[in-house]
XYZ file of C-alpha atoms in Angstrom:
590
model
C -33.079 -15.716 12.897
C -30.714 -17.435 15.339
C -27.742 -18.252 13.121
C -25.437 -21.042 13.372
C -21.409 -20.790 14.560
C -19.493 -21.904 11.937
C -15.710 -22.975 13.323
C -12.733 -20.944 12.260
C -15.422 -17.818 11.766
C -15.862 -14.963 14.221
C -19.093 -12.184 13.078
C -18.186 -10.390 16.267
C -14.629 -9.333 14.489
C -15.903 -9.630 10.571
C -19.092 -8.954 10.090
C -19.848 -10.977 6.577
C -18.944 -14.408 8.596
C -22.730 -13.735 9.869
C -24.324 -13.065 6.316
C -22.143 -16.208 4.703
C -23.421 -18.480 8.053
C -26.766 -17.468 6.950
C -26.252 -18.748 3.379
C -24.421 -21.291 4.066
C -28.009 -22.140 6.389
C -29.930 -21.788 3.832
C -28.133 -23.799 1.538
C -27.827 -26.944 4.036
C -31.234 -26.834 5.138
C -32.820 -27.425 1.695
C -29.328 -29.696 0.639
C -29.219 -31.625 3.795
C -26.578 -34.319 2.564
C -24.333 -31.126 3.350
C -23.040 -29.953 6.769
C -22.898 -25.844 7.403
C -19.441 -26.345 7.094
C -19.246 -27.761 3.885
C -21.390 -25.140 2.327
C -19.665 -22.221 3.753
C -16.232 -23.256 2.728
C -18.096 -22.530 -1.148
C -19.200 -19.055 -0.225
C -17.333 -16.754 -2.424
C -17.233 -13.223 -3.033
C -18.932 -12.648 -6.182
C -18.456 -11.429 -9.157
C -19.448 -7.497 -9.950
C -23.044 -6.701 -8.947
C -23.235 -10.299 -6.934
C -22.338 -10.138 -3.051
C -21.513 -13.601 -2.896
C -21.445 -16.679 -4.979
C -21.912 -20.694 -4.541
C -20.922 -23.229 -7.099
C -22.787 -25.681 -6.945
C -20.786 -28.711 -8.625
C -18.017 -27.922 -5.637
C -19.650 -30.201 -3.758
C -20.219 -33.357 -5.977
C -23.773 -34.141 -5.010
C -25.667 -36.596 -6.851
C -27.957 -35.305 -9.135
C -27.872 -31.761 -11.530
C -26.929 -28.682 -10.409
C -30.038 -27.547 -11.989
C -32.228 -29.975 -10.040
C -30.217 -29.006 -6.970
C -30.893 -25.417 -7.476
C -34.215 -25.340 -7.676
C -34.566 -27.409 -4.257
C -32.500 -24.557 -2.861
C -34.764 -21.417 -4.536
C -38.100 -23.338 -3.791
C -40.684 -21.194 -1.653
C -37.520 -18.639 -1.101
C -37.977 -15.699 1.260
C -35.973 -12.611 2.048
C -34.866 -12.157 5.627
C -32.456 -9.808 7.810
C -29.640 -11.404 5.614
C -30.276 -12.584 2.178
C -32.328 -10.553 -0.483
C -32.569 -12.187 -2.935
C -31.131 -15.347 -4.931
C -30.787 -16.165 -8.724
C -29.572 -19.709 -10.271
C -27.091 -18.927 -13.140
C -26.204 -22.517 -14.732
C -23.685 -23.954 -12.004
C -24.169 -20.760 -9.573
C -26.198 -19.559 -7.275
C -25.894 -16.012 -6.804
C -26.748 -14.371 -3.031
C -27.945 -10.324 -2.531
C -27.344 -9.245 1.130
C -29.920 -7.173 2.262
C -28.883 -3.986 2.102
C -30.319 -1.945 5.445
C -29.207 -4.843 7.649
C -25.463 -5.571 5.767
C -24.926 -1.222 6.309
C -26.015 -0.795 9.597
C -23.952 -3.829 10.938
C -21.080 -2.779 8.927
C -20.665 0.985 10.149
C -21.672 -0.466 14.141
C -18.786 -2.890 14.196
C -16.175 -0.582 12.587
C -17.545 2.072 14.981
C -16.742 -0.390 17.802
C -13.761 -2.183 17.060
C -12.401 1.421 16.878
C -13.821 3.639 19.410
C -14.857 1.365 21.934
C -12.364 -1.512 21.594
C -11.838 -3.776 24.335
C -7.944 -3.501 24.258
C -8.517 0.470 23.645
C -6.878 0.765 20.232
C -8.919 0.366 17.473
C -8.712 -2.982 16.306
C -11.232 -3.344 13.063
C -9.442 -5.618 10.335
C -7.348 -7.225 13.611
C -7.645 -11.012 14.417
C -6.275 -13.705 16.504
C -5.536 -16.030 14.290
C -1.615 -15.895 15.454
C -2.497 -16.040 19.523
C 0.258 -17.178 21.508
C 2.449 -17.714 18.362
C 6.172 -15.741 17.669
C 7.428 -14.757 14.781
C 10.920 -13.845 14.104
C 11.667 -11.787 10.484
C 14.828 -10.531 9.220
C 14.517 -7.892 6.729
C 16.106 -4.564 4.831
C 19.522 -6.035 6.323
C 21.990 -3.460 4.255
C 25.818 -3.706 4.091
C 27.645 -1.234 6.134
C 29.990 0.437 3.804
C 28.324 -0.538 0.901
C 24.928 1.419 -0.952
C 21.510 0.902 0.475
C 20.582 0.043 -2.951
C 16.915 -0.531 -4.143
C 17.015 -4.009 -3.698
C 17.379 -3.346 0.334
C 14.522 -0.577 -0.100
C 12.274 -3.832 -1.419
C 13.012 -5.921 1.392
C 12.400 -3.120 3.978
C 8.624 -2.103 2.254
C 7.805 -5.730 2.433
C 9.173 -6.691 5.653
C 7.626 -3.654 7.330
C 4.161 -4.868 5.819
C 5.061 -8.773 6.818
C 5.525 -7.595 10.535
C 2.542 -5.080 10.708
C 0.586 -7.855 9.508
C 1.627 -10.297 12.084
C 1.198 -8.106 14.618
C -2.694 -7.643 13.109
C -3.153 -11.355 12.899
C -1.989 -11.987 17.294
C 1.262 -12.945 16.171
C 4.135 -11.870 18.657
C 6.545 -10.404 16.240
C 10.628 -9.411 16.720
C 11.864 -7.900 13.508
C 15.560 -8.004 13.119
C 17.910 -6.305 11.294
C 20.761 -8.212 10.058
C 23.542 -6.305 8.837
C 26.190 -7.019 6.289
C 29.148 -5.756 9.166
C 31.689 -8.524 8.288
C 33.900 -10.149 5.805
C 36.427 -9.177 3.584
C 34.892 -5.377 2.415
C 35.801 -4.600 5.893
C 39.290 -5.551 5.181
C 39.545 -3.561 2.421
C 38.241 -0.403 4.161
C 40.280 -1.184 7.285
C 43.248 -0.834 5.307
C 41.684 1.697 2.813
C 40.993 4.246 6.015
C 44.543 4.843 6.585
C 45.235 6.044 3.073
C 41.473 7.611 2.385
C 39.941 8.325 5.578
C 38.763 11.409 7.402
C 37.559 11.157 11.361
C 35.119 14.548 10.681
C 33.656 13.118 7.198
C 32.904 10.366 9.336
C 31.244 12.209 12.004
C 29.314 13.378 9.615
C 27.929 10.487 7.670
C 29.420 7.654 8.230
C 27.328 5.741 5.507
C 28.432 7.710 3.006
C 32.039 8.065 4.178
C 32.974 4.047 4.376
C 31.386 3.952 1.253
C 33.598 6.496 -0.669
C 36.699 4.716 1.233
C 35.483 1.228 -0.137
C 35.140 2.657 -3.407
C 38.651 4.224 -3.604
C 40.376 1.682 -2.753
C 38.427 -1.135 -5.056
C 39.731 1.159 -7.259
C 43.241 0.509 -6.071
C 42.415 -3.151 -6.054
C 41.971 -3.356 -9.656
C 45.216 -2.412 -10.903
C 47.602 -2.996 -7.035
C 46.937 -6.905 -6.601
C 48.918 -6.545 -2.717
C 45.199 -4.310 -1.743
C 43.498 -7.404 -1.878
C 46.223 -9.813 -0.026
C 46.564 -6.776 2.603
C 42.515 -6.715 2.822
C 42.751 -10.959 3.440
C 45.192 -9.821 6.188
C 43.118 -7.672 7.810
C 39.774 -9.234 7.645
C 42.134 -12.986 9.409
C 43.045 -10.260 11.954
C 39.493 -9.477 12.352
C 38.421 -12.883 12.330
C 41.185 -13.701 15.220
C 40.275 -11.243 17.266
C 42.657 -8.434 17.501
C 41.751 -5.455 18.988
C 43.766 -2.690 17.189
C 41.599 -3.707 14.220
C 38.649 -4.112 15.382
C 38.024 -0.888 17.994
C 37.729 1.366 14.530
C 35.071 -1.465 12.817
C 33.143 -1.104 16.162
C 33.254 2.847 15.688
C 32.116 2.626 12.157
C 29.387 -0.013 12.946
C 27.852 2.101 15.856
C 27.929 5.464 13.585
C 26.093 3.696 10.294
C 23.543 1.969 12.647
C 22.577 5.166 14.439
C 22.326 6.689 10.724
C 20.192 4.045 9.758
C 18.012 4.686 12.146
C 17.263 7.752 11.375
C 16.190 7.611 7.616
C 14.232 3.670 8.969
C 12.762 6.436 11.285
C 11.450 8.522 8.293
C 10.602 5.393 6.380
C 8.024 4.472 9.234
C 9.700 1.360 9.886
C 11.051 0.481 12.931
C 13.588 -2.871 14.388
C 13.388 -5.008 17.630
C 17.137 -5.675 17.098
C 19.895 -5.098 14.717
C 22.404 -7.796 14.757
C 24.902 -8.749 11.870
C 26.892 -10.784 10.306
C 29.810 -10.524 13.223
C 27.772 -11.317 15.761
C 27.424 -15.436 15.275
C 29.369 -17.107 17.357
C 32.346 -19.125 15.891
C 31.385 -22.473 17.730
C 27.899 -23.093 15.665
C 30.097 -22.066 12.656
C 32.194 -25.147 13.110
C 29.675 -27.670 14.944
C 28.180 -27.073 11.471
C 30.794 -27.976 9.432
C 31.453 -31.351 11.613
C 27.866 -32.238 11.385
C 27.875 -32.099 7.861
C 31.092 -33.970 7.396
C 30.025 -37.160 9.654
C 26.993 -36.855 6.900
C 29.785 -37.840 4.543
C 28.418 -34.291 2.130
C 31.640 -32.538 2.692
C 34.486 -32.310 0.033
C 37.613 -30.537 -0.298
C 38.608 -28.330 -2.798
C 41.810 -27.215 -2.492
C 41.613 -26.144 1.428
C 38.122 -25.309 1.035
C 35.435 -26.913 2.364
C 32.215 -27.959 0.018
C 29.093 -29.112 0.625
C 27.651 -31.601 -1.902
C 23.510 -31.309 -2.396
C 23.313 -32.139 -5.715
C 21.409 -34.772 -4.608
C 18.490 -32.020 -4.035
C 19.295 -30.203 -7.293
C 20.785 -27.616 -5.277
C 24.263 -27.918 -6.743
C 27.729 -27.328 -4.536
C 28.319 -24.381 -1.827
C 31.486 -22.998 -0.003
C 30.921 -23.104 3.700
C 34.611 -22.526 4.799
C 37.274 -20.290 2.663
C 40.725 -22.041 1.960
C 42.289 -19.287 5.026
C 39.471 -20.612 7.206
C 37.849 -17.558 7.175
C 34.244 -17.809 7.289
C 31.164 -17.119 4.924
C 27.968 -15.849 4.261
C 26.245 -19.135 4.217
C 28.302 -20.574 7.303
C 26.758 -17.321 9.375
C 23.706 -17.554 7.903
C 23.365 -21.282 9.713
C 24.666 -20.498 12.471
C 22.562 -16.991 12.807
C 19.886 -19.653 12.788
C 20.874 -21.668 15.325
C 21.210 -18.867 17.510
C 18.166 -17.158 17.107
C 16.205 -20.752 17.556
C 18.234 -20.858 21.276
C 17.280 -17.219 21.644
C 13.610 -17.274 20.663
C 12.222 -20.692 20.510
C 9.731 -19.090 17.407
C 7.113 -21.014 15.697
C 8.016 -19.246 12.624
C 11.110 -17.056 10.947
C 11.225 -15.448 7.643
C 13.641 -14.250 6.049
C 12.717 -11.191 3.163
C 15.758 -11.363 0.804
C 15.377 -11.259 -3.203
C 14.917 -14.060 -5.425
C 18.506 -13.737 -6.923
C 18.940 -15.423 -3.802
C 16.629 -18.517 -3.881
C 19.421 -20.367 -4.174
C 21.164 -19.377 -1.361
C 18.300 -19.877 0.902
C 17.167 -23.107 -0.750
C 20.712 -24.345 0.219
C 20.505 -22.733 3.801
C 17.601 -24.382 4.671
C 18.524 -27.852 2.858
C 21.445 -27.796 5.569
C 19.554 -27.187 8.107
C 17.302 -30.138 7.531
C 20.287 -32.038 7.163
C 21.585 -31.383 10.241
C 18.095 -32.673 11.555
C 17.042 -29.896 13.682
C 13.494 -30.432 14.376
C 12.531 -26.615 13.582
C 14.324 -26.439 10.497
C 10.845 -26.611 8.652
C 9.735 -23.743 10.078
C 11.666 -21.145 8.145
C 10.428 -19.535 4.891
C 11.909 -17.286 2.553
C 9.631 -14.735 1.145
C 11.253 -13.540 -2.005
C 10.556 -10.669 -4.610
C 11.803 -9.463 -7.875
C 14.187 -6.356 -8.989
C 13.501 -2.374 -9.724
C 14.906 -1.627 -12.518
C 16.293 1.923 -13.084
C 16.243 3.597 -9.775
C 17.784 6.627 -9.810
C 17.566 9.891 -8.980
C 17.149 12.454 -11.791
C 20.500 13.848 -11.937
C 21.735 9.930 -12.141
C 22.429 6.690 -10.318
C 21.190 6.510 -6.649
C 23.252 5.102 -4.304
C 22.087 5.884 -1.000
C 18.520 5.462 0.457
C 18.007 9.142 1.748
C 19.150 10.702 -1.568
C 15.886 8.367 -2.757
C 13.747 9.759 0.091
C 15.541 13.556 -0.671
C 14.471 13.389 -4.506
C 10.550 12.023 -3.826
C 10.180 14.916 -1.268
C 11.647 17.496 -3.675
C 9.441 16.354 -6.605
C 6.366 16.335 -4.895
C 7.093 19.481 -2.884
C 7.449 21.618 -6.641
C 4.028 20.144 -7.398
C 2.623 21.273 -3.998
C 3.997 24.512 -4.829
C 1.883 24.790 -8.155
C -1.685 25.301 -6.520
C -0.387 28.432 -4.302
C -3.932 28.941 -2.406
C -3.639 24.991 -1.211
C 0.033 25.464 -0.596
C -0.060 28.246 1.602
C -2.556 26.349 3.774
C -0.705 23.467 4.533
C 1.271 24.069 8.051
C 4.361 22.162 7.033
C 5.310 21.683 3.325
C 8.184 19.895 3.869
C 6.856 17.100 5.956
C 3.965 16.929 3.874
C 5.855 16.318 0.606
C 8.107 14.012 2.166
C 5.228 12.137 3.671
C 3.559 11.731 0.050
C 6.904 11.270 -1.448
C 7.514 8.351 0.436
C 3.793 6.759 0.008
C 4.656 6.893 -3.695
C 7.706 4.933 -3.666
C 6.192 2.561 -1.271
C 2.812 2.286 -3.542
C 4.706 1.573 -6.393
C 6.911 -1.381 -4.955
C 3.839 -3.110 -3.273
C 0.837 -2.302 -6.234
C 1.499 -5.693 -7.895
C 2.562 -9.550 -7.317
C 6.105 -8.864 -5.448
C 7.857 -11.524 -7.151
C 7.341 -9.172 -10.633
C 10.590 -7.038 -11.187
C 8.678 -3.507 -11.916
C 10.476 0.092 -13.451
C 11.036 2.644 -11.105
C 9.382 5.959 -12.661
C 9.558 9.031 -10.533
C 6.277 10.838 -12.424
C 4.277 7.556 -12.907
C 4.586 6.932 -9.220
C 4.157 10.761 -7.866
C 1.197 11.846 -9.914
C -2.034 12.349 -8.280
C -3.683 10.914 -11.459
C -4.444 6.850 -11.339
C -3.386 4.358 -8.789
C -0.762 6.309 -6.904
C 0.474 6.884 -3.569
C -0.184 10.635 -3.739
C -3.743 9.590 -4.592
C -4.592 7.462 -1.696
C -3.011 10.237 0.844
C -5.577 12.494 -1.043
C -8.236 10.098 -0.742
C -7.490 9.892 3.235
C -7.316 13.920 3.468
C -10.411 14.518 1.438
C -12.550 12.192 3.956
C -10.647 13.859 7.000
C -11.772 17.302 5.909
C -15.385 16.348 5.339
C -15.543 15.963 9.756
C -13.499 19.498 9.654
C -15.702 21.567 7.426
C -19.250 19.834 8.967
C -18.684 21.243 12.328
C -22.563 21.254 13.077
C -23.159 17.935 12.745
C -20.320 16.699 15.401
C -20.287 15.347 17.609
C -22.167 12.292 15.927
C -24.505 10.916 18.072
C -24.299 7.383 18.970
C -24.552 4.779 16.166
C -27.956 3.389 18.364
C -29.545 7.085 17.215
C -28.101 7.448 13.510
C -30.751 6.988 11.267
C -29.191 4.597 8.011
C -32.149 3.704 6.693
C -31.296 6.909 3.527
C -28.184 4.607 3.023
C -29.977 1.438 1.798
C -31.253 3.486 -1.084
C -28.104 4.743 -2.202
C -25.588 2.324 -4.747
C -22.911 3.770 -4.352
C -23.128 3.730 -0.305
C -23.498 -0.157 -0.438
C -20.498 -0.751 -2.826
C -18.741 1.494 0.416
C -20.464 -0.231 2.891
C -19.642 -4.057 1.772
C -15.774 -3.317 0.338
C -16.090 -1.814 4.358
C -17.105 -5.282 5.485
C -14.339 -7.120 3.580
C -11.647 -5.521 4.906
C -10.837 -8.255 7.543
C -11.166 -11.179 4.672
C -8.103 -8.627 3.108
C -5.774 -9.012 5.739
C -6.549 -12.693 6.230
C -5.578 -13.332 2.822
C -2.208 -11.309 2.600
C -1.684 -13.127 5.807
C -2.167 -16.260 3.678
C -0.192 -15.250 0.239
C 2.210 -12.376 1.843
C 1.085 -10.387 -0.899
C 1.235 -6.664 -0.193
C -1.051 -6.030 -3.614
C -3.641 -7.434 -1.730
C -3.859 -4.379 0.258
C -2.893 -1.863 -1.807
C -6.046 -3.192 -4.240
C -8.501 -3.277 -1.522
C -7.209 0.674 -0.786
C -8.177 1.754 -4.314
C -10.840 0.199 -4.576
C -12.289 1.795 -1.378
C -10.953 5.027 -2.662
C -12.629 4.854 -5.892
C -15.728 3.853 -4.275
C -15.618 6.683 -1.941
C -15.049 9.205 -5.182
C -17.862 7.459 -7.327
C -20.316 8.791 -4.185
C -19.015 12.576 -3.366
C -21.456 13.927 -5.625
C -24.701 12.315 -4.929
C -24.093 11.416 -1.325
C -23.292 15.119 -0.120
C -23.062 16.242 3.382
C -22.395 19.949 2.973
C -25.370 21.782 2.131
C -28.112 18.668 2.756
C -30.734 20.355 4.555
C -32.302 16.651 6.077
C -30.244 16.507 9.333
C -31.001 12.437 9.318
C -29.431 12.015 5.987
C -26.717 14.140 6.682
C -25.338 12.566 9.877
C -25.875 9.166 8.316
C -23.640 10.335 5.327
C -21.061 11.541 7.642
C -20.571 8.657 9.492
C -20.504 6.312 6.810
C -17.413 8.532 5.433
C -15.694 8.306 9.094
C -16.061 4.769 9.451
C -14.322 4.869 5.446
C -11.518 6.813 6.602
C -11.247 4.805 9.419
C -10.874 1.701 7.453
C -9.042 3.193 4.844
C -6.085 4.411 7.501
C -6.253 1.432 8.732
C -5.116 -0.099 5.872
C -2.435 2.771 4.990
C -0.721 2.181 8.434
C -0.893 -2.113 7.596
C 1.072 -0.689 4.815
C 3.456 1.171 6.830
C 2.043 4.630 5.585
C 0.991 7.309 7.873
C -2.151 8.668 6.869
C -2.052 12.415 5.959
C -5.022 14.906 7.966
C -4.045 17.728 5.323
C -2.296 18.208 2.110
């Protein structure tokens, strides 16, 4: 059956735009008021025990649904891609056949990853982003200040957002902006004096600024010249002067080459750090002019406003009374520059929704200054973590996080002392799992939900865990170790499948297989994370439903066996292919 090419589809990269052409056929050959098109924009995934779904009354044809169903079922028969159909009321309901959906599921994940064209496997890729850029700014901490959990959120999520990109043909440059300017730095420019040590520094700057800054905050509160001194310092910043600002540039370099290191273990990596200090001072005031000639500037005593209650968006400061800049002024401005620097057809910015405001206001201003890209910026919020800390108390820091998963999960490692002993490296394994448990938990539901961080929820092995999926992913790694007799497969053209198609629980594999690329299509859509993380479990529960009936150790029919096999390598293949979209690296032992 020669089947039709439906636009926007490509079977060649997902394999179920074939089978939902061929319903979609069907459908329009017996209903021939509609086009192909029309019918498969209605093929849906359906619900449990359907492959796929069409509601009828979608299209508002005349007549009833019933009528129309019958024309559809009349003289039905099965071919290579439909099984079966059954009218339900409003629905008709499809069945895939099942030899034909398995075998061209396991050949194109076979060759999208072992015989790719680029030569890196590229199952669950598309191109839907071809010849498009995309600049995101995420994690963006404060130097001096905590990496606090709200910075961990935005780094999970933008490290998914870019990977994702990437697997959609999107050029992608991921930016780090850092909080390196304004008046903290005053305060620990004067603070470092009193409270600073050149060999704590050395040794972690991070942490170092940080116990400055809080020292003298602490001075602040009851000394009210610390805070005028700070204002002093930060103008003298601001201006330029060099005595000043040779010690920021010291402390800048030193907490950016920290950072890298625990982004490093964190699996995330930047294009470009940049920061607040970096916008140029000319943008800064263009912006400011603009928006007066608008007439949406006031005064408030020496500070300048800008008025957009007109958009519900109420007032905001854009220039300090000491002309000192702020956030929002070098947040425009950052804009500007990145649009002369890039020229992207997108930029998002990652940032909290405590902070919908702030961006709601950015990007009113931008419009108002009429820049013809200003509509293509998007904010892609989420909600808080309540209660992170570590177990002895608040957490402050991002690698005491990352210290405390590791720890936790290596004392459970420790508790099955045949496993334990087996394992190569311990301490990269348990930071490894530690890690895919705090990133599991932030991205398991909607992001925009504020969720409670608990360390033995989220490093159990029981449930929907990260620990679980990395033993998922080992577990189907160690079937190809321990079947040494039956490797190397032979080529997918000589694998016998047809022992598959009589197996349920290898077709629930076999078709959650096939939807993979629909997954990353839709996060691409929603930048949802869950997305993913869903389709992971549910291919890992699938996979652990079948271990006992679909065996591969000890099954004396050779045929059956290698067909087994394979079926589980093309799962772990998908399933690590959806760990690294997550920015997880897949575990080969635990």
């Amino acid at each position: 059956m020669s089947l039709p090419h439906v636009p926007g589809t490509d079977p060649s990269s997902c394999v179920l735009d074939a089978f939902r052409a061929a319903i979609a056929k069907r459908v329009s050959d017996r209903l021939p008021q509609l086009t192909i098109e029309q019918v498969y924009s209605g093929v849906d995934y359906g619900k449990k025990g359907v492959d796929f779904t069409v509601a009828l009354p979608r299209f508002r044809l005349p007549g009833k649904p019933d009528e129309l169903a019958k024309t559809v079922l009349q003289d039905f028969q099965p071919d290579d891609f439909v099984a079966s159909i059954t009218h339900d009321k409003n629905f008709l309901h499809f069945q895939l056949n099942t030899s034909t959906l398995i075998r061209q599921v396991l050949n194109q994940i076979h060759t999208l990853t072992y015989d790719s064209p680029s030569g890196k496997a590229s199952y669950g890729t598309n191109t839907i982003g071809a010849g498009k850029k995309l600049v995101i700014e995420y994690s963006s901490p404060n130097i001096a200040k905590s990496f606090h959990v709200g910075h961990l959120r935005s780094t999970i999520i933008g490290a998914f957002l870019a990977n994702l990109y990437k697997t959609c043909g999107w050029e992608v440059e991921s930016i780090n902006y850092l909080g390196d300017w304004g008046t903290q730095f005053g305060m620990i420019t004067s603070g470092f004096e009193k409270y600073g040590s050149k060999q704590e520094l050395s040794k972690d700057a991070i942490k170092h600024l940080y116990d400055v800054y809080v020292k003298v905050s602490k001075d602040a509160e009851t000394d009210p010249n610390v805070k005028a001194e700070a204002a002093r310092m930060f103008k003298r910043m601001e201006d330029g002067d060099e005595s000043v600002l040779a010690n920021w540039r010291e402390w800048r370099e030193l907490s950016i080459s920290k950072y890298v290191e625990e982004y490093d273990r964190l699996n995330v990596t930047f294009d470009r750090y940049t920061g607040e200090s970096e916008v140029g001072k000319a943008w800064m005031d263009t912006a400011v002019e603009r928006l007066d000639e608008l007439g949406l500037i006031s005064d408030a005593n020496g500070a300048k406003l800008v008025d957009l209650e007109k958009w519900k968006l109420g007032k905001a400061v854009l220039r300090k009374a000491d002309g000192t800049s702020i956030y929002l002024t070098r947040d425009i401005a950052g804009a500007i520059e990145r649009w002369e620097k890039y020229h992207f057809d997108k930029m998002i910015y990652v940032v909290a929704s405590q902070q919908d405001l702030h961006l709601s206001q950015f990007f009113q201003i931008l419009k108002l200054m009429e820049f013809p890209w200003a509509d293509r910026l998007e904010h892609v919020n989420y909600g808080l973590v309540l209660g992170m800390s570590t177990r002895k108390g608040t957490a402050v820091f991002l690698d005491q996080i990352i210290k405390e998963a590791a720890s936790v999960m290596h004392e459970q490692m420790k508790r099955n002392e045949e496993k334990y002993n087996s394992i190569e490296d311990p301490e990269h394994v348990s930071q490894e799992v530690g890690i895919t448990g705090i990133k599991i938990q932030d991205m398991a539901a909607k992001r925009i939900n504020n969720y409670t961080f608990n360390w033995d929820r989220m490093l159990s092995f029981e449930g929907d865990t990260g620990p679980y999926l990395q033993y998922a992913h080992v577990r189907l790694t160690s079937m190809v170790r321990k079947n040494p007799e039956l490797l190397p497969l032979p080529p997918p053209s000589q694998i016998d499948t047809s022992s598959l198609a009589e197996s349920a629980h290898a077709r629930d594999i076999a078709i959650l297989l096939g939807s993979y690329p629909d997954v990353v299509k839709t996060a691409l859509k929603t930048h949802e994370p869950s997305g993913v993380v869903t389709f992971a479990f549910r291919l890992a529960h699938a996979i652990s439903s079948a271990w006992e009936t679909l065996v591969v150790k000890g099954e004396n029919d050779l045929e059956k066996a290698r067909a087994r096999l394979w079926l589980y390598v093309c799962a772990r293949d998908v399933l690590g292919a959806a760990m690294r979209l997550l920015s997880i690296r897949p575990l080969e032992r635990m």
